[in-house]
Amino acid sequence: MSETRVSLFLVPTPIGNLKDITLRAVEVLKTVDVILAEDTRTSGTLLKHLEITRPLQSYHIFNEHKAVEKLVERMHKGEAFALVSDAGTPAISDPGFLLVREVIAAGLEVQCLPGPTAFVPALVNSGLPNDRFVFEGFLPHKKGRKTRIDALAEETRTILFYESPHRLIKTLEQLAEVFGADRQACVSRELTKLHEENVRGTLTELIEYYETNPLKGEIVLVVAGKPEKRETREERQALKKQKWNSGD
Ligand code: SAM
């Protein structure tokens, strides 16, 4: 069986701890023709550390639309590319989605390597149910923000947000208004870094904590879903009776 030729690799890079780069990520970065980077300076430092010398080309949200067509053309001619973002998995709240979509539409092969991303360790560290969850990424800063939060009012799965530290208290307050002040949550800060911290509590407790402990660094906010309503004994019996009467 012949191996499919991959035109585009998405390569996750560390979100703090440089040891989190995988052996396969290094191997792929060493063998592609070109590495596309969100910020060539940031990725240049990492690649230098890993002794990787492949050509670097800038790929960010401001040139994404323009760049895609030309890149797909080059892939058709046989060039292989790797896409990296500043940190974590490309295309996860980072540029990349558009390129992936167009490469697939062009009938070419895409492979995303598994590796660092901030929301998975935050979800697991939170101690909240992780069998079902929703990733909301960044909430809009102004327009549409309230609508997005309101749409989550009935959500029973654990909810994940990327948030900036200076907007966290406002977000916690807005969530408390819609979800109730006693909803459990967790703020994961500086994951994989020296000052990693996971603070767990109700939305009110977290607001109080961050009012007295000003926040610095990168964060993921994990919020419990709405508790699912349990049927009472009477409701269960009534349901049984209903089924029995209908002959089911
Ligand atoms: N592509 C990245 C990923 O796979 O997680 C996300 C990029 S997004 C532009 C950056 C956001 O990810 C930050 O604002 C923060 O919410 C989260 N983040 C990234 N690194 C983090 C870390 N070390 N600790 C906590 N949150 C982090």
Short mmCIF file of C-alpha atoms and ligand atoms in Angstrom, two decimals:
data_model
loop_
_atom_site.label_atom_id
_atom_site.label_comp_id
_atom_site.label_asym_id
_atom_site.label_seq_id
_atom_site.Cartn_x
_atom_site.Cartn_y
_atom_site.Cartn_z
CA MET A 1 0.00 0.00 0.00
CA SER A 2 1.50 3.37 -0.98
CA GLU A 3 1.57 6.22 1.56
CA THR A 4 -0.56 9.28 0.76
CA ARG A 5 1.57 12.35 0.16
CA VAL A 6 0.72 15.05 2.70
CA SER A 7 0.69 18.61 1.31
CA LEU A 8 -0.08 20.38 4.58
CA PHE A 9 0.87 19.41 8.14
CA LEU A 10 -0.54 21.37 11.07
CA VAL A 11 2.12 21.20 13.74
CA PRO A 12 1.30 22.03 17.38
CA THR A 13 4.01 23.91 19.29
CA PRO A 14 4.45 24.36 23.07
CA ILE A 15 2.08 26.65 25.01
CA GLY A 16 4.84 27.42 27.53
CA ASN A 17 7.08 24.49 28.30
CA LEU A 18 9.46 23.88 25.40
CA LYS A 19 9.76 20.20 26.35
CA ASP A 20 6.20 19.70 25.11
CA ILE A 21 7.22 19.63 21.45
CA THR A 22 6.80 16.07 20.15
CA LEU A 23 9.46 14.00 18.39
CA ARG A 24 7.19 13.76 15.38
CA ALA A 25 6.64 17.53 15.27
CA VAL A 26 10.42 18.02 15.08
CA GLU A 27 10.73 15.36 12.38
CA VAL A 28 7.99 16.93 10.24
CA LEU A 29 9.37 20.46 10.69
CA LYS A 30 12.78 19.22 9.55
CA THR A 31 11.47 17.60 6.38
CA VAL A 32 8.85 19.95 4.87
CA ASP A 33 9.81 22.36 2.08
CA VAL A 34 8.44 25.45 3.83
CA ILE A 35 7.21 26.28 7.36
CA LEU A 36 4.29 28.74 7.43
CA ALA A 37 4.30 30.74 10.66
CA GLU A 38 1.81 33.12 12.28
CA ASP A 39 4.77 35.20 13.50
CA THR A 40 8.12 34.38 11.88
CA ARG A 41 10.04 35.96 14.76
CA THR A 42 8.30 33.93 17.49
CA SER A 43 8.56 30.68 15.51
CA GLY A 44 12.10 31.56 14.40
CA THR A 45 13.22 31.47 18.04
CA LEU A 46 11.63 28.05 18.61
CA LEU A 47 13.03 26.62 15.38
CA LYS A 48 16.50 27.89 16.25
CA HIS A 49 16.22 26.18 19.64
CA LEU A 50 15.26 22.94 17.84
CA GLU A 51 18.04 23.41 15.25
CA ILE A 52 15.54 23.44 12.41
CA THR A 53 16.61 25.43 9.37
CA ARG A 54 13.75 25.06 6.86
CA PRO A 55 12.58 28.25 5.07
CA LEU A 56 10.00 30.26 6.99
CA GLN A 57 7.10 32.12 5.40
CA SER A 58 4.62 34.39 7.12
CA TYR A 59 0.98 33.23 7.32
CA HIS A 60 -1.40 35.22 9.51
CA ILE A 61 -5.01 36.45 9.54
CA PHE A 62 -4.10 39.59 7.60
CA ASN A 63 -2.72 37.74 4.56
CA GLU A 64 -4.69 34.49 4.91
CA HIS A 65 -7.20 35.02 2.07
CA LYS A 66 -4.56 36.27 -0.37
CA ALA A 67 -2.03 33.58 0.51
CA VAL A 68 -4.26 30.50 0.30
CA GLU A 69 -4.67 30.36 -3.50
CA LYS A 70 -0.92 30.63 -4.15
CA LEU A 71 -0.09 28.05 -1.48
CA VAL A 72 -2.56 25.53 -2.93
CA GLU A 73 -0.97 26.08 -6.37
CA ARG A 74 2.46 25.32 -4.93
CA MET A 75 1.12 22.21 -3.16
CA HIS A 76 -0.27 20.99 -6.49
CA LYS A 77 3.25 21.31 -7.89
CA GLY A 78 4.52 19.02 -5.12
CA GLU A 79 5.74 21.30 -2.30
CA ALA A 80 4.97 20.18 1.28
CA PHE A 81 4.17 22.77 3.95
CA ALA A 82 3.90 22.81 7.75
CA LEU A 83 1.77 25.42 9.49
CA VAL A 84 2.66 26.54 13.02
CA SER A 85 1.04 29.22 15.18
CA ASP A 86 2.61 31.24 18.01
CA ALA A 87 1.62 28.53 20.51
CA GLY A 88 -0.53 25.43 20.63
CA THR A 89 -2.43 23.82 17.79
CA PRO A 90 -2.81 25.89 14.60
CA ALA A 91 -6.44 26.64 13.64
CA ILE A 92 -7.62 26.40 17.27
CA SER A 93 -8.44 30.10 17.93
CA ASP A 94 -5.56 30.73 15.52
CA PRO A 95 -5.17 31.08 11.74
CA GLY A 96 -5.38 27.87 9.75
CA PHE A 97 -9.01 26.89 9.21
CA LEU A 98 -9.25 28.62 5.84
CA LEU A 99 -6.10 26.95 4.52
CA VAL A 100 -7.21 23.50 5.73
CA ARG A 101 -10.60 23.94 4.05
CA GLU A 102 -9.12 25.02 0.72
CA VAL A 103 -6.42 22.32 0.69
CA ILE A 104 -9.10 19.66 1.24
CA ALA A 105 -11.31 21.25 -1.45
CA ALA A 106 -8.35 21.06 -3.86
CA GLY A 107 -8.20 17.29 -3.29
CA LEU A 108 -4.88 17.45 -1.42
CA GLU A 109 -3.95 15.74 1.85
CA VAL A 110 -3.96 17.51 5.25
CA GLN A 111 -2.64 16.07 8.53
CA CYS A 112 -2.86 17.71 11.94
CA LEU A 113 -0.36 16.27 14.40
CA PRO A 114 -1.56 15.74 17.99
CA GLY A 115 0.19 17.95 20.50
CA PRO A 116 -0.04 20.97 22.81
CA THR A 117 -3.26 22.94 23.07
CA ALA A 118 -4.49 24.92 26.08
CA PHE A 119 -8.08 23.77 26.42
CA VAL A 120 -7.47 20.04 26.98
CA PRO A 121 -5.29 20.33 30.12
CA ALA A 122 -7.60 23.10 31.42
CA LEU A 123 -10.64 20.86 31.00
CA VAL A 124 -9.01 17.91 32.73
CA ASN A 125 -7.48 20.04 35.54
CA SER A 126 -10.86 21.63 36.28
CA GLY A 127 -12.22 18.37 37.69
CA LEU A 128 -15.53 19.16 35.96
CA PRO A 129 -17.23 16.49 33.82
CA ASN A 130 -15.19 16.01 30.64
CA ASP A 131 -17.11 13.26 28.89
CA ARG A 132 -19.06 15.95 26.99
CA PHE A 133 -17.92 19.54 26.58
CA VAL A 134 -18.20 22.59 24.31
CA PHE A 135 -15.32 24.80 23.24
CA GLU A 136 -16.45 28.43 22.83
CA GLY A 137 -13.04 29.98 22.11
CA PHE A 138 -12.93 33.77 22.66
CA LEU A 139 -16.25 35.53 23.31
CA PRO A 140 -16.78 38.59 21.09
CA HIS A 141 -15.58 41.74 22.92
CA LYS A 142 -18.69 43.82 22.24
CA LYS A 143 -21.25 43.05 19.54
CA GLY A 144 -22.82 39.62 19.93
CA ARG A 145 -21.23 38.93 23.32
CA LYS A 146 -24.46 38.91 25.32
CA THR A 147 -26.26 36.84 22.66
CA ARG A 148 -23.49 34.19 22.78
CA ILE A 149 -23.67 33.99 26.59
CA ASP A 150 -27.49 33.87 26.59
CA ALA A 151 -27.39 31.02 24.04
CA LEU A 152 -25.45 28.97 26.61
CA ALA A 153 -28.04 29.37 29.38
CA GLU A 154 -29.44 25.84 28.93
CA GLU A 155 -26.11 24.18 28.04
CA THR A 156 -25.60 21.09 30.19
CA ARG A 157 -22.10 20.22 28.92
CA THR A 158 -18.95 21.72 30.46
CA ILE A 159 -18.11 24.99 28.66
CA LEU A 160 -14.61 26.22 27.79
CA PHE A 161 -13.58 29.80 27.00
CA TYR A 162 -10.31 31.42 26.04
CA GLU A 163 -10.18 34.80 27.79
CA SER A 164 -7.74 37.63 28.35
CA PRO A 165 -6.84 38.34 32.00
CA HIS A 166 -8.10 41.93 31.94
CA ARG A 167 -11.56 40.83 30.78
CA LEU A 168 -11.93 37.85 33.14
CA ILE A 169 -13.83 39.54 36.00
CA LYS A 170 -16.32 41.12 33.57
CA THR A 171 -16.85 37.71 31.93
CA LEU A 172 -17.32 35.96 35.29
CA GLU A 173 -19.89 38.59 36.27
CA GLN A 174 -21.79 38.25 32.99
CA LEU A 175 -21.77 34.46 33.26
CA ALA A 176 -22.98 34.64 36.88
CA GLU A 177 -25.92 36.75 35.75
CA VAL A 178 -27.03 34.14 33.20
CA PHE A 179 -25.88 30.86 34.82
CA GLY A 180 -26.35 31.80 38.49
CA ALA A 181 -23.68 32.87 40.98
CA ASP A 182 -23.16 29.38 42.39
CA ARG A 183 -22.20 27.66 39.12
CA GLN A 184 -18.85 25.85 39.52
CA ALA A 185 -15.90 26.97 37.38
CA CYS A 186 -12.13 26.83 37.12
CA VAL A 187 -9.54 29.32 35.88
CA SER A 188 -6.37 27.72 34.51
CA ARG A 189 -3.51 30.19 34.28
CA GLU A 190 -0.08 29.83 32.66
CA LEU A 191 -0.51 26.15 31.85
CA THR A 192 2.76 24.22 31.53
CA LYS A 193 4.71 27.28 32.77
CA LEU A 194 6.54 27.92 36.05
CA HIS A 195 3.58 29.75 37.64
CA GLU A 196 0.82 27.39 36.49
CA GLU A 197 -2.25 27.76 38.70
CA ASN A 198 -5.74 26.22 38.63
CA VAL A 199 -8.29 28.07 40.77
CA ARG A 200 -11.59 26.28 41.32
CA GLY A 201 -14.81 27.58 42.90
CA THR A 202 -18.21 29.07 42.20
CA LEU A 203 -18.41 32.05 39.83
CA THR A 204 -18.86 34.34 42.87
CA GLU A 205 -15.87 32.84 44.67
CA LEU A 206 -13.72 33.32 41.58
CA ILE A 207 -14.84 36.96 41.21
CA GLU A 208 -13.91 37.60 44.86
CA TYR A 209 -10.57 35.82 44.44
CA TYR A 210 -9.53 37.78 41.35
CA GLU A 211 -10.68 41.10 42.82
CA THR A 212 -7.99 40.68 45.47
CA ASN A 213 -5.45 38.67 43.40
CA PRO A 214 -4.91 40.58 40.16
CA LEU A 215 -4.49 38.26 37.23
CA LYS A 216 -1.49 38.05 34.91
CA GLY A 217 -0.69 35.65 32.08
CA GLU A 218 -2.74 33.49 29.79
CA ILE A 219 -5.93 31.81 30.93
CA VAL A 220 -8.59 29.28 30.07
CA LEU A 221 -11.95 29.51 31.82
CA VAL A 222 -13.87 26.27 32.32
CA VAL A 223 -17.48 26.46 33.51
CA ALA A 224 -19.76 23.61 34.58
CA GLY A 225 -22.85 23.04 32.48
CA LYS A 226 -26.36 23.50 33.80
CA PRO A 227 -27.19 20.64 36.18
CA GLU A 228 -29.47 18.18 34.42
CA LYS A 229 -32.90 17.94 35.96
CA ARG A 230 -33.42 14.62 37.78
CA GLU A 231 -36.90 13.14 37.73
CA THR A 232 -38.51 12.85 41.16
CA ARG A 233 -39.83 9.48 42.37
CA GLU A 234 -43.38 10.69 41.72
CA GLU A 235 -42.50 11.78 38.18
CA ARG A 236 -40.88 8.40 37.48
CA GLN A 237 -43.94 6.54 38.79
CA ALA A 238 -46.32 8.72 36.75
CA LEU A 239 -44.23 8.01 33.62
CA LYS A 240 -44.32 4.25 34.32
CA LYS A 241 -48.08 4.37 34.78
CA GLN A 242 -48.49 6.34 31.55
CA LYS A 243 -46.44 3.75 29.63
CA TRP A 244 -48.35 0.88 31.23
CA ASN A 245 -51.70 2.43 30.31
CA SER A 246 -50.62 2.98 26.71
CA GLY A 247 -49.51 -0.68 26.52
CA ASP A 248 -45.83 0.11 25.52
N1 SAM B 1 -3.84 27.64 19.34
C1 SAM B 1 -3.82 27.77 20.77
C2 SAM B 1 -4.26 26.44 21.40
O1 SAM B 1 -4.18 25.42 20.72
O2 SAM B 1 -4.64 26.43 22.57
C3 SAM B 1 -4.67 28.94 21.23
C4 SAM B 1 -4.24 30.26 20.69
S1 SAM B 1 -5.19 31.61 21.27
C5 SAM B 1 -4.64 32.89 20.21
C6 SAM B 1 -4.41 32.04 22.77
C7 SAM B 1 -5.25 31.73 24.00
O3 SAM B 1 -5.05 30.38 24.38
C8 SAM B 1 -4.85 32.54 25.22
O4 SAM B 1 -5.46 33.82 25.23
C9 SAM B 1 -5.36 31.66 26.35
O5 SAM B 1 -6.75 31.82 26.50
C10 SAM B 1 -5.05 30.27 25.78
N2 SAM B 1 -3.70 29.84 26.21
C11 SAM B 1 -2.61 29.69 25.43
N3 SAM B 1 -1.57 29.28 26.16
C12 SAM B 1 -2.00 29.16 27.44
C13 SAM B 1 -1.39 28.77 28.67
N4 SAM B 1 -0.12 28.42 28.72
N5 SAM B 1 -2.15 28.75 29.79
C14 SAM B 1 -3.44 29.08 29.75
N6 SAM B 1 -4.07 29.48 28.61
C15 SAM B 1 -3.37 29.51 27.47
#
